[in-house]
PDB file of C-alpha atoms and ligand atoms in Angstrom:
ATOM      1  CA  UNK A  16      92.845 -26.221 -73.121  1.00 94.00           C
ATOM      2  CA  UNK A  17      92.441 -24.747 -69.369  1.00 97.00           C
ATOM      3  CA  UNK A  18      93.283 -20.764 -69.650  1.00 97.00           C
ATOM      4  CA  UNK A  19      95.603 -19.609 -67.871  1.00 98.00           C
ATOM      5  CA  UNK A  20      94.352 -16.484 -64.896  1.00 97.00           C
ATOM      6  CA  UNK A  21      97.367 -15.094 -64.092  1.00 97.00           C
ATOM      7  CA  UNK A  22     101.327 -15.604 -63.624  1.00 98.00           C
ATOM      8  CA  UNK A  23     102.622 -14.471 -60.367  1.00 98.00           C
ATOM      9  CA  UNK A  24     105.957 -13.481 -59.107  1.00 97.00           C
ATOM     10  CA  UNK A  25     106.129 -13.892 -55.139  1.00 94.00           C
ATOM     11  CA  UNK A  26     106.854 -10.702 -52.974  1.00 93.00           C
ATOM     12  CA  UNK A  27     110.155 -10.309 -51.766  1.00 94.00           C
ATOM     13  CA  UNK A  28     111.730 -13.305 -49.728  1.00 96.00           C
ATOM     14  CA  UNK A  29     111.292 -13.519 -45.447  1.00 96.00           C
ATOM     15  CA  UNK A  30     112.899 -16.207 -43.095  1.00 97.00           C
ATOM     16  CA  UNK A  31     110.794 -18.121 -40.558  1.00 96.00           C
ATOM     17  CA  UNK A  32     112.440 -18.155 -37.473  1.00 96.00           C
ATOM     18  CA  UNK A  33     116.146 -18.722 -38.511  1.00 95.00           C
ATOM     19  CA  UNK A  34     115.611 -22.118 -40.129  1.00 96.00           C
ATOM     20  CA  UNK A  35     113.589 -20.964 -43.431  1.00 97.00           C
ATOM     21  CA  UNK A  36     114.576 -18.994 -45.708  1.00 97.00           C
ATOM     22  CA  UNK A  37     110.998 -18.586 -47.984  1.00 98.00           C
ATOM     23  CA  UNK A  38     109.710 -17.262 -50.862  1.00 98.00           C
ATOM     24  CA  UNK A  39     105.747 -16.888 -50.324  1.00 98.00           C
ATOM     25  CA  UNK A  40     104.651 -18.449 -54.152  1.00 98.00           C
ATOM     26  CA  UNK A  41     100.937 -18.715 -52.991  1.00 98.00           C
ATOM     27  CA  UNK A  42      99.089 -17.008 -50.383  1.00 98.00           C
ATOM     28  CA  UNK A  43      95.425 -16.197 -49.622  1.00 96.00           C
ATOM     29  CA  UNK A  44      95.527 -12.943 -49.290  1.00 94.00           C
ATOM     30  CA  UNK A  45      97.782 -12.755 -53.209  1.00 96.00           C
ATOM     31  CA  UNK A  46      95.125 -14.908 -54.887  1.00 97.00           C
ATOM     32  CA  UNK A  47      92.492 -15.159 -52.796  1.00 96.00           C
ATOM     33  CA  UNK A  48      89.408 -18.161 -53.261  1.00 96.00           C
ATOM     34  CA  UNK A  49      90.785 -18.463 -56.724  1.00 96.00           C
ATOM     35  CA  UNK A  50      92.974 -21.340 -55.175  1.00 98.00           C
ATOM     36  CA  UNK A  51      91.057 -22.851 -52.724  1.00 98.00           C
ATOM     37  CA  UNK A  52      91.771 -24.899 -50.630  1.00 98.00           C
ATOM     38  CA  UNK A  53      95.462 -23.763 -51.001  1.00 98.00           C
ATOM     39  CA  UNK A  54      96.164 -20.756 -48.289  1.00 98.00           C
ATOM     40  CA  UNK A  55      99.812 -20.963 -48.942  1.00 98.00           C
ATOM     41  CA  UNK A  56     102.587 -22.393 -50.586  1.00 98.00           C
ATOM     42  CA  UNK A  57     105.880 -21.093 -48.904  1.00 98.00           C
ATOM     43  CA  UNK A  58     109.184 -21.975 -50.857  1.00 98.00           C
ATOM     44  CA  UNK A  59     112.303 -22.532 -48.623  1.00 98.00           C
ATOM     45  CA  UNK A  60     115.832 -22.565 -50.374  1.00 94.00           C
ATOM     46  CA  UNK A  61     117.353 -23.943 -52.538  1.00 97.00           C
ATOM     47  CA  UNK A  62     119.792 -22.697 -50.021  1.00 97.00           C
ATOM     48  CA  UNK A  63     123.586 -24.177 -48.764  1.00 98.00           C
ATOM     49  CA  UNK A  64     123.690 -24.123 -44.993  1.00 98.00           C
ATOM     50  CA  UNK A  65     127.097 -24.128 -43.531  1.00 98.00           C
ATOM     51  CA  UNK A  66     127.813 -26.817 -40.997  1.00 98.00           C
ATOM     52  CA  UNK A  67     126.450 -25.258 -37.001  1.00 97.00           C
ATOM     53  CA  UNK A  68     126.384 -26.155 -33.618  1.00 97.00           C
ATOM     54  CA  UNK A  69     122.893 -25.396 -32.580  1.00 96.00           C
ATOM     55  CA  UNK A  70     119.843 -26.560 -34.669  1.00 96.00           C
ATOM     56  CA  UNK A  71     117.893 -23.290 -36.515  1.00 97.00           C
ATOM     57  CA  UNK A  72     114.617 -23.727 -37.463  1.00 97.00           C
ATOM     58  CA  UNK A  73     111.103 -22.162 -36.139  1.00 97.00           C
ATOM     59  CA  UNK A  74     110.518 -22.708 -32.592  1.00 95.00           C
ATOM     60  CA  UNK A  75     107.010 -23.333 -30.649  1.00 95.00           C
ATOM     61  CA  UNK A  76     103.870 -21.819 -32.749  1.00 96.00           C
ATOM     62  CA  UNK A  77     100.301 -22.350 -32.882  1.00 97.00           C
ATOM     63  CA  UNK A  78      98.008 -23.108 -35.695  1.00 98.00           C
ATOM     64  CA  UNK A  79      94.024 -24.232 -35.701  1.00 98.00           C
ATOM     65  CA  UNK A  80      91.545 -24.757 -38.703  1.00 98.00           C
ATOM     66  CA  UNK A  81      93.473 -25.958 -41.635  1.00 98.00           C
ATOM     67  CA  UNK A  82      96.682 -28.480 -42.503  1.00 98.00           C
ATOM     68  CA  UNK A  83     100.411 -28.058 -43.223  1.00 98.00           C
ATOM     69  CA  UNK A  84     101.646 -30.411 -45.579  1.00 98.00           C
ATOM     70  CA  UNK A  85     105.382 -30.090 -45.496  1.00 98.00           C
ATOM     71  CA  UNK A  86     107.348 -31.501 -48.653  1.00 98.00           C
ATOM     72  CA  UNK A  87     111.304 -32.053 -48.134  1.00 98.00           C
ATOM     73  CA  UNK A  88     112.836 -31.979 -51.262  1.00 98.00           C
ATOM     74  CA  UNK A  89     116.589 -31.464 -49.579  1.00 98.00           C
ATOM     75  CA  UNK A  90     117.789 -31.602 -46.037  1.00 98.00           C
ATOM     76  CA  UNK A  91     116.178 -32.651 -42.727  1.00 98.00           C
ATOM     77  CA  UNK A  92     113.868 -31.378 -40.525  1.00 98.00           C
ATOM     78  CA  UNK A  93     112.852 -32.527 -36.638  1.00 97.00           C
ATOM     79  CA  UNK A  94     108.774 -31.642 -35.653  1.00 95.00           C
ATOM     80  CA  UNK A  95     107.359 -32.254 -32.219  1.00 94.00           C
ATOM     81  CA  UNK A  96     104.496 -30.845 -30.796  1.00 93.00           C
ATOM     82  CA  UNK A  97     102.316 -30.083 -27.879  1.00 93.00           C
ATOM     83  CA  UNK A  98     100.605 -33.942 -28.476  1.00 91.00           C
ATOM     84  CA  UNK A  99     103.477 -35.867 -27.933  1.00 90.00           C
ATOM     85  CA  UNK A 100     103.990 -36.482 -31.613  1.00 89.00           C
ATOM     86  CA  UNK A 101     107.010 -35.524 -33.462  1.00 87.00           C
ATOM     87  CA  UNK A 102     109.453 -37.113 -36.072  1.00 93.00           C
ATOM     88  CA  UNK A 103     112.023 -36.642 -38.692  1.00 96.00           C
ATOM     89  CA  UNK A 104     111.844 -36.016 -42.205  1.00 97.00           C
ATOM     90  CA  UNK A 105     114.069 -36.260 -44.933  1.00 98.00           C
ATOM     91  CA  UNK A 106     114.595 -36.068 -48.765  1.00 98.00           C
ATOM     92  CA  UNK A 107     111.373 -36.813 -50.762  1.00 98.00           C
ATOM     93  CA  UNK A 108     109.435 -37.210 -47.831  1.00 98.00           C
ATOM     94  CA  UNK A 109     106.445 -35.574 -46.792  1.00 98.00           C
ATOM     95  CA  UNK A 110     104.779 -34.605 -43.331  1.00 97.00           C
ATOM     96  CA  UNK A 111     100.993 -34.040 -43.622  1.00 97.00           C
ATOM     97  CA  UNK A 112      99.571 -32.482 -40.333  1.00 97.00           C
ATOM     98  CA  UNK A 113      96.158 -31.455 -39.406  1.00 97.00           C
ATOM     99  CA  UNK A 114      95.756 -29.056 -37.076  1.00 97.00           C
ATOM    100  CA  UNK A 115      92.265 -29.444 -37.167  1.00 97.00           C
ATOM    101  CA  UNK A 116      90.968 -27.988 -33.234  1.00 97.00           C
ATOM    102  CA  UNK A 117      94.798 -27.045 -32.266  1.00 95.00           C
ATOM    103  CA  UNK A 118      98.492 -28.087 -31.902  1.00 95.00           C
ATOM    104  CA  UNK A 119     101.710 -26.125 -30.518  1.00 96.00           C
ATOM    105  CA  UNK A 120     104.666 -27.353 -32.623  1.00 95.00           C
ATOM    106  CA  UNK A 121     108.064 -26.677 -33.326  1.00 96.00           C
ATOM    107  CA  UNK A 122     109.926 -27.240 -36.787  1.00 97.00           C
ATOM    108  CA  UNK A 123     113.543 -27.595 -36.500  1.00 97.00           C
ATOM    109  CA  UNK A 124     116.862 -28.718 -38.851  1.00 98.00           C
ATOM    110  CA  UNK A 125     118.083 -32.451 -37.599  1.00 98.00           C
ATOM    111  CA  UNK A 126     121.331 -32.446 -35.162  1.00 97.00           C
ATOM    112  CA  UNK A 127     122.587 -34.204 -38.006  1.00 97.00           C
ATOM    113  CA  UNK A 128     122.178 -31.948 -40.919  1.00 98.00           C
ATOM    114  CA  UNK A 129     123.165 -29.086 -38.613  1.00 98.00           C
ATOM    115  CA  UNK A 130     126.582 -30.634 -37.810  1.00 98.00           C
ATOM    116  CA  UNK A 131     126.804 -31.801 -41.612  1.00 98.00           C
ATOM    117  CA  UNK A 132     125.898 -28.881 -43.146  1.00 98.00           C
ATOM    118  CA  UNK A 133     124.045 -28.862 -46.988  1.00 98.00           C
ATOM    119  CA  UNK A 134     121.410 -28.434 -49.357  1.00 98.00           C
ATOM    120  CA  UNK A 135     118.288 -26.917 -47.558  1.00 98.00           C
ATOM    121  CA  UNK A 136     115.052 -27.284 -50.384  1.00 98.00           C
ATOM    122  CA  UNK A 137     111.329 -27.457 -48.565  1.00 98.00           C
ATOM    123  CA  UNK A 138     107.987 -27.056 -49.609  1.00 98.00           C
ATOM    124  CA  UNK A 139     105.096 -25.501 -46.712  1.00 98.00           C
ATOM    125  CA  UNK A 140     101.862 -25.733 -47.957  1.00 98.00           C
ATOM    126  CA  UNK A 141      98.842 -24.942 -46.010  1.00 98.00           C
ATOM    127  CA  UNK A 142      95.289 -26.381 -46.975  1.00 98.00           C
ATOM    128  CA  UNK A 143      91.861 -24.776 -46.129  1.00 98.00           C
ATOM    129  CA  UNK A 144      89.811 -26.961 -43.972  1.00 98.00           C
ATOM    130  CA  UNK A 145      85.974 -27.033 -44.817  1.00 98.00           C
ATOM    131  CA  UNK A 146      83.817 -25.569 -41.642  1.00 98.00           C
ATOM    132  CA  UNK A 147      82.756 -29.155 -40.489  1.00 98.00           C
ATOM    133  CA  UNK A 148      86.386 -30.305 -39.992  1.00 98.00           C
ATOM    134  CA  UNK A 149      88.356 -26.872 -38.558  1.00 98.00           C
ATOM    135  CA  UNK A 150      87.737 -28.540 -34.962  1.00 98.00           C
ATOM    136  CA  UNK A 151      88.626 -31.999 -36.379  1.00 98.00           C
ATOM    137  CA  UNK A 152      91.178 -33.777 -33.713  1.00 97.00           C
ATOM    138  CA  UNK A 153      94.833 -33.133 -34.906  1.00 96.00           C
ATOM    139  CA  UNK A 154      96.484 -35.742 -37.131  1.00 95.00           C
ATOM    140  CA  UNK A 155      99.550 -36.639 -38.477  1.00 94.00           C
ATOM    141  CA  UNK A 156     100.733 -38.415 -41.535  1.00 96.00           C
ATOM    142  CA  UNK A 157     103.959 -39.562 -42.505  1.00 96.00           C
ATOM    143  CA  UNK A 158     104.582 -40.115 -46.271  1.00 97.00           C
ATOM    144  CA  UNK A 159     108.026 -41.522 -46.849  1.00 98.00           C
ATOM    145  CA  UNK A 160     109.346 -41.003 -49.989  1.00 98.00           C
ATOM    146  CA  UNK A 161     109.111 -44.905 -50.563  1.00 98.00           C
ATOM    147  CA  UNK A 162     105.806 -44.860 -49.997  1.00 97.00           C
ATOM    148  CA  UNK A 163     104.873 -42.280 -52.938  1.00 98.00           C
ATOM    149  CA  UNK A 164     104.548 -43.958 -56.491  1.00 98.00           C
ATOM    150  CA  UNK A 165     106.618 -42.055 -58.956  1.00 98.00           C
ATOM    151  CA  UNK A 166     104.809 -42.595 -62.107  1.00 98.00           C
ATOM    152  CA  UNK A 167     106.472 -42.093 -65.619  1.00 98.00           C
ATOM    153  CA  UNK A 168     105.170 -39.756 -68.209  1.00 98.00           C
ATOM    154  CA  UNK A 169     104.014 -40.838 -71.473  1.00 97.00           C
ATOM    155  CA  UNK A 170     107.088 -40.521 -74.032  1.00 96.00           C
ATOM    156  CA  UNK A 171     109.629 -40.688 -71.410  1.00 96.00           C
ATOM    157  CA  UNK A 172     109.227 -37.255 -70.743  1.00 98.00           C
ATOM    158  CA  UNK A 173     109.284 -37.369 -67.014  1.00 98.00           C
ATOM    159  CA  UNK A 174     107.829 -38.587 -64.239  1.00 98.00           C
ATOM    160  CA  UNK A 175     105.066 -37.549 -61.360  1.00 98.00           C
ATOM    161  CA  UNK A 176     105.268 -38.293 -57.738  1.00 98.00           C
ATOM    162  CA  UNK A 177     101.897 -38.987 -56.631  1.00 98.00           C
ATOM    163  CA  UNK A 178     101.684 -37.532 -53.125  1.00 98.00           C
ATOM    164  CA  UNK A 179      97.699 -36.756 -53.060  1.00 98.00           C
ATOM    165  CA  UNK A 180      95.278 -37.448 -55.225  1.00 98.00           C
ATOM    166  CA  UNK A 181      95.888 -39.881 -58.464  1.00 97.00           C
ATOM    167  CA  UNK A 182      97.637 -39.358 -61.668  1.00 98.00           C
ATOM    168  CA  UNK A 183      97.269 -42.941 -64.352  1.00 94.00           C
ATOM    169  CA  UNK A 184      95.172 -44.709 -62.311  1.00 96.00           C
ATOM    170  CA  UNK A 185      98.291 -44.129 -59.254  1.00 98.00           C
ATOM    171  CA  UNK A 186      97.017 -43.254 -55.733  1.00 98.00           C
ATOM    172  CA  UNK A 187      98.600 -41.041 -53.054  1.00 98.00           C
ATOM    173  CA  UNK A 188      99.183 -41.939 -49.788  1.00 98.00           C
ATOM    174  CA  UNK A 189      98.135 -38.690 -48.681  1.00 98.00           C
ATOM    175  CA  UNK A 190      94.424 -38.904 -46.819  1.00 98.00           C
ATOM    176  CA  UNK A 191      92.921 -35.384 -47.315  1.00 98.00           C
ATOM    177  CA  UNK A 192      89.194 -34.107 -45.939  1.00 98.00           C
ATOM    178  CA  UNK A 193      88.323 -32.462 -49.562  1.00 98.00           C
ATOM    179  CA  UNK A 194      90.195 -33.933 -52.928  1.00 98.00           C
ATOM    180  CA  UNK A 195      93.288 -33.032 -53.639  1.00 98.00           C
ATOM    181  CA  UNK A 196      95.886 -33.563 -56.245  1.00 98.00           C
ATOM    182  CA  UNK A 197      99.436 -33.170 -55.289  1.00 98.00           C
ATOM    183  CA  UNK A 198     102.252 -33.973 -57.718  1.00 98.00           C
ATOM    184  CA  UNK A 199     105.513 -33.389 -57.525  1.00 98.00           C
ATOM    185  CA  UNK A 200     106.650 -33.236 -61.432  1.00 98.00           C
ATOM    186  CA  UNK A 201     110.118 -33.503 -62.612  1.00 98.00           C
ATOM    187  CA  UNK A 202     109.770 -32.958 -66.956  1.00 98.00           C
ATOM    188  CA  UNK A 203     113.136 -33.488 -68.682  1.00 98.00           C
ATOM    189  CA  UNK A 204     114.119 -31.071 -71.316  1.00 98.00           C
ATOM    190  CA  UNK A 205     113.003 -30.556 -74.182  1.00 98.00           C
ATOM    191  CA  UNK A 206     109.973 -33.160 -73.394  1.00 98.00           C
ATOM    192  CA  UNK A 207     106.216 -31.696 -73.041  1.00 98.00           C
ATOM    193  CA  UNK A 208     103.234 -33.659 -71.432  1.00 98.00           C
ATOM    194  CA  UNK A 209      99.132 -33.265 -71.103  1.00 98.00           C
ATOM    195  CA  UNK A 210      97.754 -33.365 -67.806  1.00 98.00           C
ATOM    196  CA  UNK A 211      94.397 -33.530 -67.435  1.00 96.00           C
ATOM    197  CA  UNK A 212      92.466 -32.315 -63.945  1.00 97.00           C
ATOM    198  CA  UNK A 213      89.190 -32.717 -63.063  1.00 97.00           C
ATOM    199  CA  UNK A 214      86.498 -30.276 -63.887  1.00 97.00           C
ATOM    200  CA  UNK A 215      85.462 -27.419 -61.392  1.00 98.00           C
ATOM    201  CA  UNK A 216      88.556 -28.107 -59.131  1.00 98.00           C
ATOM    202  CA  UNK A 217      91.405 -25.198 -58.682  1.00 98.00           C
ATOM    203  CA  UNK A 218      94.323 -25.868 -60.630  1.00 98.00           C
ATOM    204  CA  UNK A 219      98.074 -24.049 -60.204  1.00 98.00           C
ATOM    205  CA  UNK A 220     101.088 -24.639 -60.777  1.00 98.00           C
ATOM    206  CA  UNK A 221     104.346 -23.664 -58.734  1.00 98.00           C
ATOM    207  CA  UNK A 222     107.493 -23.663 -60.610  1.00 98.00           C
ATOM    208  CA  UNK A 223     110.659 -24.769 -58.753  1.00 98.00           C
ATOM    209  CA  UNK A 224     113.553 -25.326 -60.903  1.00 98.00           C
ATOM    210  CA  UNK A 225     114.093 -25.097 -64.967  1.00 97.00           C
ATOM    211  CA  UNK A 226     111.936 -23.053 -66.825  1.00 96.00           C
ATOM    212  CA  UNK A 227     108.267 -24.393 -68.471  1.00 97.00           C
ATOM    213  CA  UNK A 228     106.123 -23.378 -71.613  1.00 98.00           C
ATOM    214  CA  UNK A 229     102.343 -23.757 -70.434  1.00 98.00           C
ATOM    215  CA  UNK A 230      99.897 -24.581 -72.862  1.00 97.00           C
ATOM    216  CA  UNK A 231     102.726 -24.105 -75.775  1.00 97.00           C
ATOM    217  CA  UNK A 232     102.422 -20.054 -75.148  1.00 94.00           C
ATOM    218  CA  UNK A 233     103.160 -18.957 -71.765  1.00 96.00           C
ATOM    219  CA  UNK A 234     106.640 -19.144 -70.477  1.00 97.00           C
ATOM    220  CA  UNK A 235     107.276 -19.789 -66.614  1.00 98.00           C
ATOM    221  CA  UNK A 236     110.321 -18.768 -64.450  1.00 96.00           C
ATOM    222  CA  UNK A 237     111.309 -20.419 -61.329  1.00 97.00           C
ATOM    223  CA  UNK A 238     109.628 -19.727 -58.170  1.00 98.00           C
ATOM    224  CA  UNK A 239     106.541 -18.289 -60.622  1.00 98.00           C
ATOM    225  CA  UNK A 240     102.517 -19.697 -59.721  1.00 98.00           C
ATOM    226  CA  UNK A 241     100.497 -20.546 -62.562  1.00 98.00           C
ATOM    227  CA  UNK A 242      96.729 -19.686 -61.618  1.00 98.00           C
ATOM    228  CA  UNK A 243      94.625 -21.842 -64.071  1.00 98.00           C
ATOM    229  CA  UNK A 244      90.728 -21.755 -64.754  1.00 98.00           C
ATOM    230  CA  UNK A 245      88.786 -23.887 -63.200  1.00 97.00           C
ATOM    231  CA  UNK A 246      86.824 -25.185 -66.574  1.00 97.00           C
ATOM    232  CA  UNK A 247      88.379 -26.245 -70.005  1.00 95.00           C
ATOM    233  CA  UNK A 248      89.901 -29.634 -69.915  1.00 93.00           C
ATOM    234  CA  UNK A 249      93.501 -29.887 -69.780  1.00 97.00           C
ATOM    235  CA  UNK A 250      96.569 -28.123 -69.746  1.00 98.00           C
ATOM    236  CA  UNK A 251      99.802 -28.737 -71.983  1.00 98.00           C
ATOM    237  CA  UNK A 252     103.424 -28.515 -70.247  1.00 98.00           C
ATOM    238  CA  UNK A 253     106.444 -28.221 -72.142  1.00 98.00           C
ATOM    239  CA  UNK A 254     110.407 -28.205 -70.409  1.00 98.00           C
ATOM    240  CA  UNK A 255     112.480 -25.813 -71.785  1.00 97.00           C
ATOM    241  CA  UNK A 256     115.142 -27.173 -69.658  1.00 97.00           C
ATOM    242  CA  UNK A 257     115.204 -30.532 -67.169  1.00 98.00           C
ATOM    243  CA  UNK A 258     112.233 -28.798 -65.138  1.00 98.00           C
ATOM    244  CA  UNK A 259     110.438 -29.557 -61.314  1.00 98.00           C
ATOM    245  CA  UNK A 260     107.442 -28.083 -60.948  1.00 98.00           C
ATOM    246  CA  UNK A 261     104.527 -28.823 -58.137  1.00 98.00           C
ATOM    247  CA  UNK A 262     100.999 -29.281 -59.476  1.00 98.00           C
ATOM    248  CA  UNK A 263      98.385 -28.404 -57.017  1.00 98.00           C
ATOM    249  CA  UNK A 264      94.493 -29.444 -57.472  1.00 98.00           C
ATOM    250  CA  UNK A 265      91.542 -29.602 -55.485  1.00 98.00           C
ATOM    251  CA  UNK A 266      88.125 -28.936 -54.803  1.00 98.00           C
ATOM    252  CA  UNK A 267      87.080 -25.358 -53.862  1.00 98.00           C
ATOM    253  CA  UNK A 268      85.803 -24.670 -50.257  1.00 98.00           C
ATOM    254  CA  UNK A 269      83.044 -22.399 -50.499  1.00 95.00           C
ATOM    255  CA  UNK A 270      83.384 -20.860 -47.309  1.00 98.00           C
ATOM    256  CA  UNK A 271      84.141 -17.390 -45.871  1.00 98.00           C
ATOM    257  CA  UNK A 272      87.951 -17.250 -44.723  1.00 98.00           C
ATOM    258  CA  UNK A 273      89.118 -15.620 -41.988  1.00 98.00           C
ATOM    259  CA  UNK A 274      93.006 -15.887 -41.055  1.00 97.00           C
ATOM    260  CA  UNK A 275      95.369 -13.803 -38.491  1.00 96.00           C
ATOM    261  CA  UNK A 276      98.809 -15.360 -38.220  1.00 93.00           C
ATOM    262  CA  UNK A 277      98.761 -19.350 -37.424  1.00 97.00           C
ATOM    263  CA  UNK A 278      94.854 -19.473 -37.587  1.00 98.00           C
ATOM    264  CA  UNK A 279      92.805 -19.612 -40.571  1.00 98.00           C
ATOM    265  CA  UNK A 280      88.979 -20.097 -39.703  1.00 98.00           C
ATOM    266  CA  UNK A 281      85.878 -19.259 -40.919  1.00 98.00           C
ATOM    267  CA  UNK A 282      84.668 -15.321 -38.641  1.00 98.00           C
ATOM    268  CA  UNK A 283      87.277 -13.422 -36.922  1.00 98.00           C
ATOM    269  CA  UNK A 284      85.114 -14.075 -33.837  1.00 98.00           C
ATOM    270  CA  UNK A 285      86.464 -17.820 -34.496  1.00 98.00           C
ATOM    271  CA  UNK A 286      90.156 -16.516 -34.882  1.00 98.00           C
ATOM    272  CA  UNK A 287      89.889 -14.281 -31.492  1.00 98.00           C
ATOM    273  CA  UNK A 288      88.543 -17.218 -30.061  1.00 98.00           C
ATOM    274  CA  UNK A 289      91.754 -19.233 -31.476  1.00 98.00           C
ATOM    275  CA  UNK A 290      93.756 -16.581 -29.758  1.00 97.00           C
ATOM    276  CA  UNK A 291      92.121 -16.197 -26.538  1.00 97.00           C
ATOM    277  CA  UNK A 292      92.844 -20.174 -26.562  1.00 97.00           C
ATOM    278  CA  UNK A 293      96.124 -20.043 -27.239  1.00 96.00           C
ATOM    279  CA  UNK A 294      97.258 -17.682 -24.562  1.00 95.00           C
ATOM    280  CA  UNK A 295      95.141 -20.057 -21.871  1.00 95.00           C
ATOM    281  CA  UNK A 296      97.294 -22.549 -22.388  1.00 93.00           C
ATOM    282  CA  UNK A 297      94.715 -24.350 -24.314  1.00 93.00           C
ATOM    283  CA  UNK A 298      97.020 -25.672 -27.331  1.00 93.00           C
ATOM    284  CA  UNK A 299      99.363 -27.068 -24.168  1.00 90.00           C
ATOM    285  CA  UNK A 300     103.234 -26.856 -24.089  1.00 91.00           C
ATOM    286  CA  UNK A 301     105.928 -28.591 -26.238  1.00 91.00           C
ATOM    287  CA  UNK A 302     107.299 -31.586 -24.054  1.00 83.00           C
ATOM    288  CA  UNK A 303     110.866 -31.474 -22.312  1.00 73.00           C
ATOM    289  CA  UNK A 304     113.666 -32.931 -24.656  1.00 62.00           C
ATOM    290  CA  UNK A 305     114.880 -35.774 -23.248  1.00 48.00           C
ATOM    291  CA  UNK A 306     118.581 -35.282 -22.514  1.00 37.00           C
TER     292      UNK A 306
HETATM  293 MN1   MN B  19     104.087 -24.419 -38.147  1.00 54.11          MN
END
C-alpha cells in the first residue's frame, strides 16, 4: 500500500473578497513540490448565505502561469473576464480556466442565488503549469455536471465523479497540459474501496464531509489533506460515516516555482515581469455589464 507523508490541518480560515469564505487545505508554500502540480486547494463553505441585494464575491484580479479549476459543489457563481468570456456555474459543475500568458477576471455569486439565498460549498484549485505552457493563450472549459461520468464503486460502496483523468476505464472531460486525476468521491458508510494511481504521480487526498480510515490505520477529519507517497501501489479507503472526499493525482512538474499573489511562474524576474504587466494594462479591463 502507498504510505501515507503527512496529515494536515489547514491554517485558520480567510474570506476572498466577501464572496468566499475558505479554508486553505493545500497550498505550495504548506507542502511544497510534494504535490505538484497542485499549488492550492482552497475550501469555501459549507456555509448558509442569507438572501442579499447586491452580489458578493471577488471582484477584478489577475493571474498568469498556471490554471484554476473551480468545482461547485453548492450554490452559483457568475465569472467574466478581461477576454470577453464569462459564464455561470452551478451545482456539480466545474469551470476549468487557464490562465496560461494572462486574464483579469472577476468571480461573483449569481443575481439569483443572491436574492434566493442558500447553501454556498466550492472547491478552488490551482494547477502548476509546466515552463513551456505558462505563456499558453488563456482557455476556458466548461464541465457541466452532466457531462462528468459518475462511476460506481465496486460493492456498492460509492461512486466517483470523473472530472480529470480516468477511474474504470471512465474518462474526464477535463483537458489538462500534464495528467491529472480528479475525482470527486462520495463513499457511503461503513463501505471501504481500493484505488489504485499510477506510479511516480503525486497523490492527496482532501477530505470534505464524513470522516475516512486511510489504508485501514489512519483516521481523517473533515477539511484534513492526505499527502501520499509517490511509489507503492494503491491506497485503501474506508467511510466511517457517508463520506465526500476529493482525490487529486498527477504528474510532478519538475520545475523551480516562483509565486507572489495571482502569479505563479517559474524566477521572480518572471513574476515582476507579471506585475509590471499587470499595472500596464497588459491583462486589459473587465467589460461593461450590459444594463
Ligand atoms: Mn481568480
Amino acid at each position: 500500500m502507498r504510505k501515507i507523508l503527512r496529515i494536515d490541518s489547514p491554517p485558520a480560515g480567510h474570506w476572498v473578497g466577501d464572496g468566499f469564505p475558505v479554508r486553505s487545505l493545500l497550498s505550495h508554500r504548506a507542502q511544497g513540490d510534494s504535490v505538484s502540480p497542485f499549488l492550492l486547494v482552497d475550501y469555501a463553505g459549507p456555509t448558509d448565505f442569507p438572501p442579499a441585494a447586491t452580489p458578493r464575491g471577488v471582484g477584478a484580479h489577475p493571474h498568469r502561469g498556471f490554471e484554476t479549476v473551480t468545482l461547485v459543489l453548492d450554490g452559483e457563481i457568475a465569472h467574466r473576464d478581461s477576454t470577453g468570456a464569462g459564464g455561470v456555474i452551478g451545482p456539480g459543475d466545474v469551470q476549468w480556466m487557464t490562465a496560461g500568458s494572462g486574464v483579469l477576471h472577476e468571480e461573483m455569486h449569481t443575481r439569483s442565488f443572491t436574492r434566493s439565498g442558500g447553501r454556498f460549498e466550492v472547491v478552488q484549485l490551482w494547477v502548476n503549469l509546466p515552463a513551456a505552457y505558462k505563456l499558453t493563450a488563456p482557455r476556458y472549459q466548461t464541465l457541466l455536471d452532466d457531462d462528468i461520468p459518475r462511476v460506481d464503486l465496486p460493492d456498492n460502496a460509492g461512486l466517483v465523479r470523473v472530472i480529470a483523468g480516468d477511474y474504470g476505464g471512465h474518462c474526464g472531460p477535463a483537458q489538462t497540459h500534464t495528467p491529472i486525476n480528479i475525482w470527486d468521491v462520495r463513499l457511503d458508510a461503513g463501505a471501504t474501496a481500493t484505488l489504485r494511481l499510477p506510479e511516480s504521480h503525486s497523490l492527496v487526498i482532501a477530505a470534505l464531509d464524513g470522516a475516512l480510515r486511510i489504508n485501514h490505520a489512519e483516521t481523517v477529519d473533515v477539511a484534513e489533506l492526505v499527502v501520499f507517497d509517490r511509489e507503492g501501489g494503491e491506497i485503501v479507503v474506508s467511510a466511517l460515516r457517508d463520506t465526500k472526499f476529493l482525490l487529486l493525482g498527477g504528474q510532478p512538474i519538475d520545475e523551480p516555482v516562483a509565486q507572489q499573489g495571482p502569479f505563479v511562474m517559474n524566477t521572480m524576474e518572471e513574476v515582476r515581469q507579471a506585475l509590471a504587466d499587470y499595472r500596464d494594462g497588459v491583462f486589459g479591463v473587465l467589460p461593461d455589464v450590459a444594463g
